[in-house]
Amino acid sequence: MTTTLKIKTLYSALQNKLGLCWISGKQHRQRQIHSSKDESADLSLVGQMNLINPHRIQVLGSKELKYLENLKMNSRKDAVAHLFSGNSKLIIIARQQEIPEDLVEASESSHIPLLGSALTSQEIIQQIQYYLTSYFARKITLHGVFMEVMGTGVLITGDSSIGKSELALELLTRGHRLIADDATEFSRVAPDVLSGTCPEMLQDFLEVRGLGILNVRAMFGASAIKQNRNLRLIVHLQDMDEAARMDRLQGSRRIRRIQDVEIPEITLPVGPGRNLAVLLEAAVRNHILVSKGYDASKAFIERQKLRLEKAHR
């Protein structure tokens, strides 16, 4: 599947964060900045002004404008021509500086839009790089309920009717936050990081059998919704009979690979009288301890060894 990024998409996504405004070329906002099919080795999507190997998105701060200002007339004309040519698809002026007239004219003649931003050039580049990494990352959709529990991204999985949505609803009443119900879109944004978001059509909604579709934002407030979170733990709900052979000392903990990222998965048996919300919270707390190097089962085994050693002295 090919992913393409247009100027209008970037503008809509980052307008508020970057304080963007149109200076010239708004009519060309449908132009494409980049496509995932383009795998040129020397391709650079965003950076400060480069006249030799132009970035797709060129950012001009005070130093770059000062450089252009100090050039002689012909040299400046050549520099501006290079700026608005080649790989360049969008020019952004940082710090809401005064825009030279020749840059506006070059933008109009080359059909390359010119934007202004309230941030510094470095801040602009960092924000755009982060956005592009997520936008072009490989994506996968996983079935389940994705929630933020104690600051940890937890995907709740299990067979249909096992009680995933009911568990999510109880977790919401305990102050945790919903990211996505039924289907979560995960993208690999770093070598060991999967970031999960909710498809636009499903945002804010949770389906609970017997109650139908619930609007979580309307019921619990905006604080009950989280836009995205990194996936750190999978909790799989399983019928008690199927989980009967589970190790009682260490529980059920294994590693699941998703897009070459290793994610811990814990199985929670579902049965009458079991408080799944409390169990899931405990699973998250224990996961945090394990990630910090503490393993309760190993500590318990070590204690037993010490007790046996003392008994045989």
Short mmCIF file of C-alpha atoms in Angstrom, two decimals:
data_model
loop_
_atom_site.label_atom_id
_atom_site.label_comp_id
_atom_site.label_asym_id
_atom_site.label_seq_id
_atom_site.Cartn_x
_atom_site.Cartn_y
_atom_site.Cartn_z
CA MET A 1 0.00 0.00 0.00
CA THR A 2 1.36 3.39 -1.04
CA THR A 3 1.19 6.27 1.44
CA THR A 4 1.32 9.80 0.07
CA LEU A 5 1.56 13.11 1.90
CA LYS A 6 0.09 16.30 0.47
CA ILE A 7 0.82 19.84 1.60
CA LYS A 8 -2.75 20.36 2.83
CA THR A 9 -2.51 17.21 5.00
CA LEU A 10 0.68 18.41 6.66
CA TYR A 11 -0.78 21.90 7.13
CA SER A 12 -3.98 20.58 8.75
CA ALA A 13 -2.09 18.25 11.09
CA LEU A 14 0.52 20.77 12.27
CA GLN A 15 -1.19 24.15 11.87
CA ASN A 16 -1.78 24.65 15.59
CA LYS A 17 1.46 23.07 16.83
CA LEU A 18 3.65 25.13 14.50
CA GLY A 19 1.48 28.25 14.32
CA LEU A 20 1.40 27.95 10.52
CA CYS A 21 -0.07 30.55 8.19
CA TRP A 22 -0.24 30.82 4.40
CA ILE A 23 2.00 33.42 2.78
CA SER A 24 1.80 32.29 -0.83
CA GLY A 25 0.69 29.33 -2.95
CA LYS A 26 -2.40 28.22 -1.03
CA GLN A 27 -3.99 27.23 -4.34
CA HIS A 28 -1.26 24.58 -4.71
CA ARG A 29 -1.95 22.88 -1.37
CA GLN A 30 -2.98 19.67 -3.18
CA ARG A 31 0.61 19.12 -4.35
CA GLN A 32 2.33 15.99 -3.10
CA ILE A 33 5.31 16.31 -0.78
CA HIS A 34 6.35 12.69 -0.69
CA SER A 35 5.23 9.14 -1.46
CA SER A 36 6.31 5.94 0.31
CA LYS A 37 7.13 4.54 -3.16
CA ASP A 38 10.00 7.04 -3.45
CA GLU A 39 13.00 5.35 -1.84
CA SER A 40 15.82 7.55 -3.15
CA ALA A 41 18.91 7.04 -0.99
CA ASP A 42 19.80 10.75 -0.93
CA LEU A 43 16.27 11.94 -0.24
CA SER A 44 15.83 14.32 2.70
CA LEU A 45 12.29 15.30 3.63
CA VAL A 46 12.87 18.26 5.94
CA GLY A 47 15.76 20.47 7.03
CA GLN A 48 17.23 23.95 7.04
CA MET A 49 17.87 25.62 3.70
CA ASN A 50 20.11 23.53 1.45
CA LEU A 51 20.78 24.78 -2.07
CA ILE A 52 22.93 21.82 -3.15
CA ASN A 53 20.71 18.89 -2.11
CA PRO A 54 17.34 20.55 -1.44
CA HIS A 55 15.06 19.04 1.18
CA ARG A 56 11.43 18.43 0.24
CA ILE A 57 10.49 20.86 3.02
CA GLN A 58 12.99 23.71 3.37
CA VAL A 59 12.99 25.74 6.59
CA LEU A 60 14.44 29.26 6.67
CA GLY A 61 15.37 30.88 9.96
CA SER A 62 17.02 34.23 10.67
CA LYS A 63 20.48 32.94 9.67
CA GLU A 64 19.28 31.73 6.28
CA LEU A 65 17.45 34.99 5.55
CA LYS A 66 20.55 36.93 6.65
CA TYR A 67 22.67 34.84 4.29
CA LEU A 68 20.37 35.65 1.36
CA GLU A 69 20.32 39.31 2.34
CA ASN A 70 24.14 39.54 2.21
CA LEU A 71 24.39 38.06 -1.28
CA LYS A 72 24.93 40.29 -4.30
CA MET A 73 22.00 40.73 -6.65
CA ASN A 74 22.87 38.01 -9.20
CA SER A 75 24.02 35.53 -6.54
CA ARG A 76 20.84 36.10 -4.55
CA LYS A 77 18.75 35.58 -7.68
CA ASP A 78 20.49 32.26 -8.35
CA ALA A 79 20.14 31.19 -4.71
CA VAL A 80 16.40 31.93 -4.65
CA ALA A 81 15.99 30.06 -7.96
CA HIS A 82 17.75 27.02 -6.49
CA LEU A 83 15.64 27.25 -3.34
CA PHE A 84 12.40 27.08 -5.30
CA SER A 85 13.44 24.24 -7.62
CA GLY A 86 14.56 20.61 -7.63
CA ASN A 87 13.21 18.48 -4.80
CA SER A 88 11.73 21.43 -2.89
CA LYS A 89 7.97 21.12 -2.41
CA LEU A 90 7.34 23.51 0.47
CA ILE A 91 9.18 26.47 2.04
CA ILE A 92 8.59 27.51 5.67
CA ILE A 93 9.79 30.80 7.18
CA ALA A 94 10.45 30.53 10.92
CA ARG A 95 9.73 33.04 13.72
CA GLN A 96 7.12 34.98 11.70
CA GLN A 97 9.87 37.10 10.15
CA GLU A 98 9.32 39.68 7.47
CA ILE A 99 9.10 37.89 4.14
CA PRO A 100 11.32 39.23 1.30
CA GLU A 101 9.31 40.10 -1.79
CA ASP A 102 11.48 38.02 -4.12
CA LEU A 103 10.66 34.87 -2.12
CA VAL A 104 6.94 35.50 -2.53
CA GLU A 105 7.41 36.07 -6.27
CA ALA A 106 9.50 32.90 -6.60
CA SER A 107 6.83 30.95 -4.73
CA GLU A 108 4.10 32.14 -7.07
CA SER A 109 6.08 31.50 -10.25
CA SER A 110 7.33 28.04 -9.18
CA HIS A 111 3.99 26.91 -7.67
CA ILE A 112 5.85 25.98 -4.48
CA PRO A 113 3.84 27.18 -1.44
CA LEU A 114 5.40 29.47 1.16
CA LEU A 115 4.32 29.21 4.82
CA GLY A 116 5.14 31.16 7.95
CA SER A 117 5.55 29.70 11.44
CA ALA A 118 5.71 31.12 14.95
CA LEU A 119 8.39 28.62 16.06
CA THR A 120 12.16 28.53 15.58
CA SER A 121 13.57 26.61 12.64
CA GLN A 122 14.88 23.82 14.90
CA GLU A 123 11.50 23.41 16.60
CA ILE A 124 9.77 23.28 13.22
CA ILE A 125 12.14 20.61 11.92
CA GLN A 126 11.77 18.46 15.05
CA GLN A 127 7.98 18.60 14.97
CA ILE A 128 7.80 17.78 11.25
CA GLN A 129 10.34 14.94 11.54
CA TYR A 130 8.28 13.38 14.34
CA TYR A 131 5.09 13.73 12.30
CA LEU A 132 6.67 12.24 9.14
CA THR A 133 8.09 9.27 11.07
CA SER A 134 4.63 8.38 12.32
CA TYR A 135 2.85 9.19 9.04
CA PHE A 136 5.04 6.94 6.86
CA ALA A 137 5.55 4.15 9.42
CA ARG A 138 4.31 0.64 8.54
CA LYS A 139 0.84 0.17 10.02
CA ILE A 140 -1.07 -2.86 11.27
CA THR A 141 -4.60 -3.12 12.71
CA LEU A 142 -5.11 -5.37 15.74
CA HIS A 143 -8.42 -6.49 17.19
CA GLY A 144 -9.06 -5.63 20.85
CA VAL A 145 -9.52 -2.70 23.21
CA PHE A 146 -6.50 -0.41 23.59
CA MET A 147 -6.30 1.54 26.85
CA GLU A 148 -3.93 3.62 28.93
CA VAL A 149 -3.69 2.02 32.38
CA MET A 150 -1.40 3.74 34.88
CA GLY A 151 0.37 5.49 32.02
CA THR A 152 0.98 2.18 30.20
CA GLY A 153 -0.45 1.30 26.80
CA VAL A 154 -2.36 -1.99 27.25
CA LEU A 155 -4.10 -3.93 24.48
CA ILE A 156 -6.90 -6.17 25.80
CA THR A 157 -7.51 -9.15 23.50
CA GLY A 158 -9.63 -12.30 23.61
CA ASP A 159 -12.42 -14.18 21.89
CA SER A 160 -15.68 -12.47 21.01
CA SER A 161 -18.02 -12.07 24.03
CA ILE A 162 -15.21 -12.82 26.52
CA GLY A 163 -15.78 -9.44 28.21
CA LYS A 164 -13.19 -7.04 26.73
CA SER A 165 -15.54 -4.06 26.45
CA GLU A 166 -17.05 -4.67 29.89
CA LEU A 167 -13.55 -4.72 31.37
CA ALA A 168 -12.72 -1.50 29.49
CA LEU A 169 -15.87 0.14 30.88
CA GLU A 170 -14.94 -0.81 34.45
CA LEU A 171 -11.40 0.50 33.92
CA LEU A 172 -12.87 3.80 32.73
CA THR A 173 -14.84 4.12 35.96
CA ARG A 174 -11.54 3.59 37.82
CA GLY A 175 -9.93 6.58 36.11
CA HIS A 176 -8.08 4.92 33.23
CA ARG A 177 -8.37 6.10 29.62
CA LEU A 178 -9.67 4.67 26.35
CA ILE A 179 -7.66 4.92 23.15
CA ALA A 180 -9.55 2.60 20.79
CA ASP A 181 -12.24 -0.06 20.87
CA ASP A 182 -12.46 -3.08 18.54
CA ALA A 183 -9.68 -2.05 16.14
CA THR A 184 -6.46 -0.18 16.89
CA GLU A 185 -4.02 1.03 14.25
CA PHE A 186 -0.40 0.45 15.27
CA SER A 187 2.63 1.91 13.53
CA ARG A 188 6.30 1.22 14.20
CA VAL A 189 7.74 4.65 14.98
CA ALA A 190 11.09 3.41 16.33
CA PRO A 191 13.03 0.11 16.24
CA ASP A 192 11.38 -1.07 19.48
CA VAL A 193 8.27 1.13 19.68
CA LEU A 194 4.72 0.55 18.39
CA SER A 195 2.40 3.53 18.66
CA GLY A 196 -1.34 2.87 18.69
CA THR A 197 -4.10 5.21 17.57
CA CYS A 198 -7.83 4.95 16.96
CA PRO A 199 -9.26 5.02 13.41
CA GLU A 200 -11.18 8.25 12.89
CA MET A 201 -14.56 6.50 12.49
CA LEU A 202 -14.26 4.78 15.90
CA GLN A 203 -12.90 7.66 18.00
CA ASP A 204 -14.63 8.15 21.40
CA PHE A 205 -16.94 5.14 20.97
CA LEU A 206 -17.14 1.88 22.93
CA GLU A 207 -19.51 -1.00 22.15
CA VAL A 208 -20.87 -2.91 25.15
CA ARG A 209 -23.29 -5.79 24.64
CA GLY A 210 -26.70 -4.93 26.08
CA LEU A 211 -25.95 -1.19 26.10
CA GLY A 212 -25.01 -0.72 22.46
CA ILE A 213 -22.67 2.07 21.36
CA LEU A 214 -21.49 4.40 24.13
CA ASN A 215 -19.81 7.78 23.66
CA VAL A 216 -17.04 7.68 26.27
CA ARG A 217 -16.13 11.34 25.85
CA ALA A 218 -19.75 12.44 26.44
CA MET A 219 -20.19 10.10 29.43
CA PHE A 220 -16.86 10.46 31.24
CA GLY A 221 -15.42 13.69 29.82
CA ALA A 222 -12.47 14.47 27.57
CA SER A 223 -9.99 13.26 30.21
CA ALA A 224 -11.23 9.68 29.66
CA ILE A 225 -9.90 9.69 26.09
CA LYS A 226 -6.27 9.37 25.02
CA GLN A 227 -5.31 10.03 21.39
CA ASN A 228 -2.38 7.63 21.21
CA ARG A 229 -0.02 5.57 23.32
CA ASN A 230 2.93 3.25 22.85
CA LEU A 231 2.00 -0.42 23.18
CA ARG A 232 3.82 -1.90 26.20
CA LEU A 233 1.66 -4.84 27.28
CA ILE A 234 -0.96 -7.22 25.86
CA VAL A 235 -3.49 -8.77 28.24
CA HIS A 236 -5.26 -11.75 26.70
CA LEU A 237 -8.56 -12.82 28.28
CA GLN A 238 -9.14 -16.58 28.21
CA ASP A 239 -11.85 -18.89 29.51
CA MET A 240 -10.94 -20.41 32.88
CA ASP A 241 -11.19 -24.01 31.60
CA GLU A 242 -8.75 -23.32 28.75
CA ALA A 243 -6.27 -21.70 31.14
CA ALA A 244 -6.40 -24.53 33.72
CA ARG A 245 -2.82 -25.70 33.10
CA MET A 246 -1.27 -22.30 33.72
CA ASP A 247 1.91 -22.10 35.84
CA ARG A 248 0.70 -21.00 39.29
CA LEU A 249 4.10 -19.63 40.31
CA GLN A 250 5.00 -17.56 37.27
CA GLY A 251 1.58 -17.17 35.66
CA SER A 252 1.32 -16.94 31.89
CA ARG A 253 3.81 -14.51 30.39
CA ARG A 254 5.22 -14.78 26.91
CA ILE A 255 6.64 -12.51 24.23
CA ARG A 256 4.62 -11.68 21.13
CA ARG A 257 6.32 -10.21 18.05
CA ILE A 258 4.40 -7.51 16.17
CA GLN A 259 6.18 -5.88 13.25
CA ASP A 260 9.46 -7.22 14.68
CA VAL A 261 8.82 -5.49 18.02
CA GLU A 262 8.73 -7.72 21.11
CA ILE A 263 5.67 -7.07 23.31
CA PRO A 264 5.02 -8.96 26.59
CA GLU A 265 1.68 -10.79 26.67
CA ILE A 266 -0.09 -11.98 29.83
CA THR A 267 -3.09 -14.32 29.88
CA LEU A 268 -5.83 -13.63 32.44
CA PRO A 269 -8.32 -16.49 33.07
CA VAL A 270 -11.95 -15.33 33.02
CA GLY A 271 -14.37 -16.92 35.46
CA PRO A 272 -17.20 -16.19 37.90
CA GLY A 273 -16.23 -13.96 40.82
CA ARG A 274 -12.92 -12.80 39.35
CA ASN A 275 -12.45 -9.01 39.40
CA LEU A 276 -10.74 -8.53 36.05
CA ALA A 277 -10.20 -4.79 36.51
CA VAL A 278 -8.22 -5.35 39.72
CA LEU A 279 -6.32 -8.24 38.10
CA LEU A 280 -5.43 -6.15 35.06
CA GLU A 281 -4.22 -3.28 37.24
CA ALA A 282 -2.08 -5.78 39.16
CA ALA A 283 -0.74 -7.16 35.88
CA VAL A 284 0.28 -3.65 34.81
CA ARG A 285 1.92 -2.90 38.17
CA ASN A 286 3.83 -6.19 38.00
CA HIS A 287 4.85 -5.48 34.38
CA ILE A 288 6.31 -2.13 35.49
CA LEU A 289 8.29 -3.92 38.23
CA VAL A 290 9.57 -6.54 35.76
CA SER A 291 10.63 -3.82 33.31
CA LYS A 292 12.66 -2.29 36.16
CA GLY A 293 14.38 -5.61 36.88
CA TYR A 294 12.30 -7.05 39.73
CA ASP A 295 10.70 -10.51 39.28
CA ALA A 296 8.47 -11.57 42.19
CA SER A 297 8.55 -15.28 41.30
CA LYS A 298 12.37 -15.30 41.23
CA ALA A 299 12.46 -13.43 44.55
CA PHE A 300 10.07 -15.99 46.07
CA ILE A 301 12.14 -18.94 44.77
CA GLU A 302 15.31 -17.35 46.16
CA ARG A 303 13.66 -16.91 49.56
CA GLN A 304 12.69 -20.60 49.59
CA LYS A 305 16.26 -21.62 48.74
CA LEU A 306 17.63 -19.55 51.60
CA ARG A 307 15.07 -21.07 54.00
CA LEU A 308 16.05 -24.63 52.92
CA GLU A 309 19.75 -23.82 53.27
CA LYS A 310 19.19 -22.59 56.83
CA ALA A 311 17.15 -25.70 57.68
CA HIS A 312 19.99 -28.03 56.61
CA ARG A 313 22.72 -26.31 58.61
#
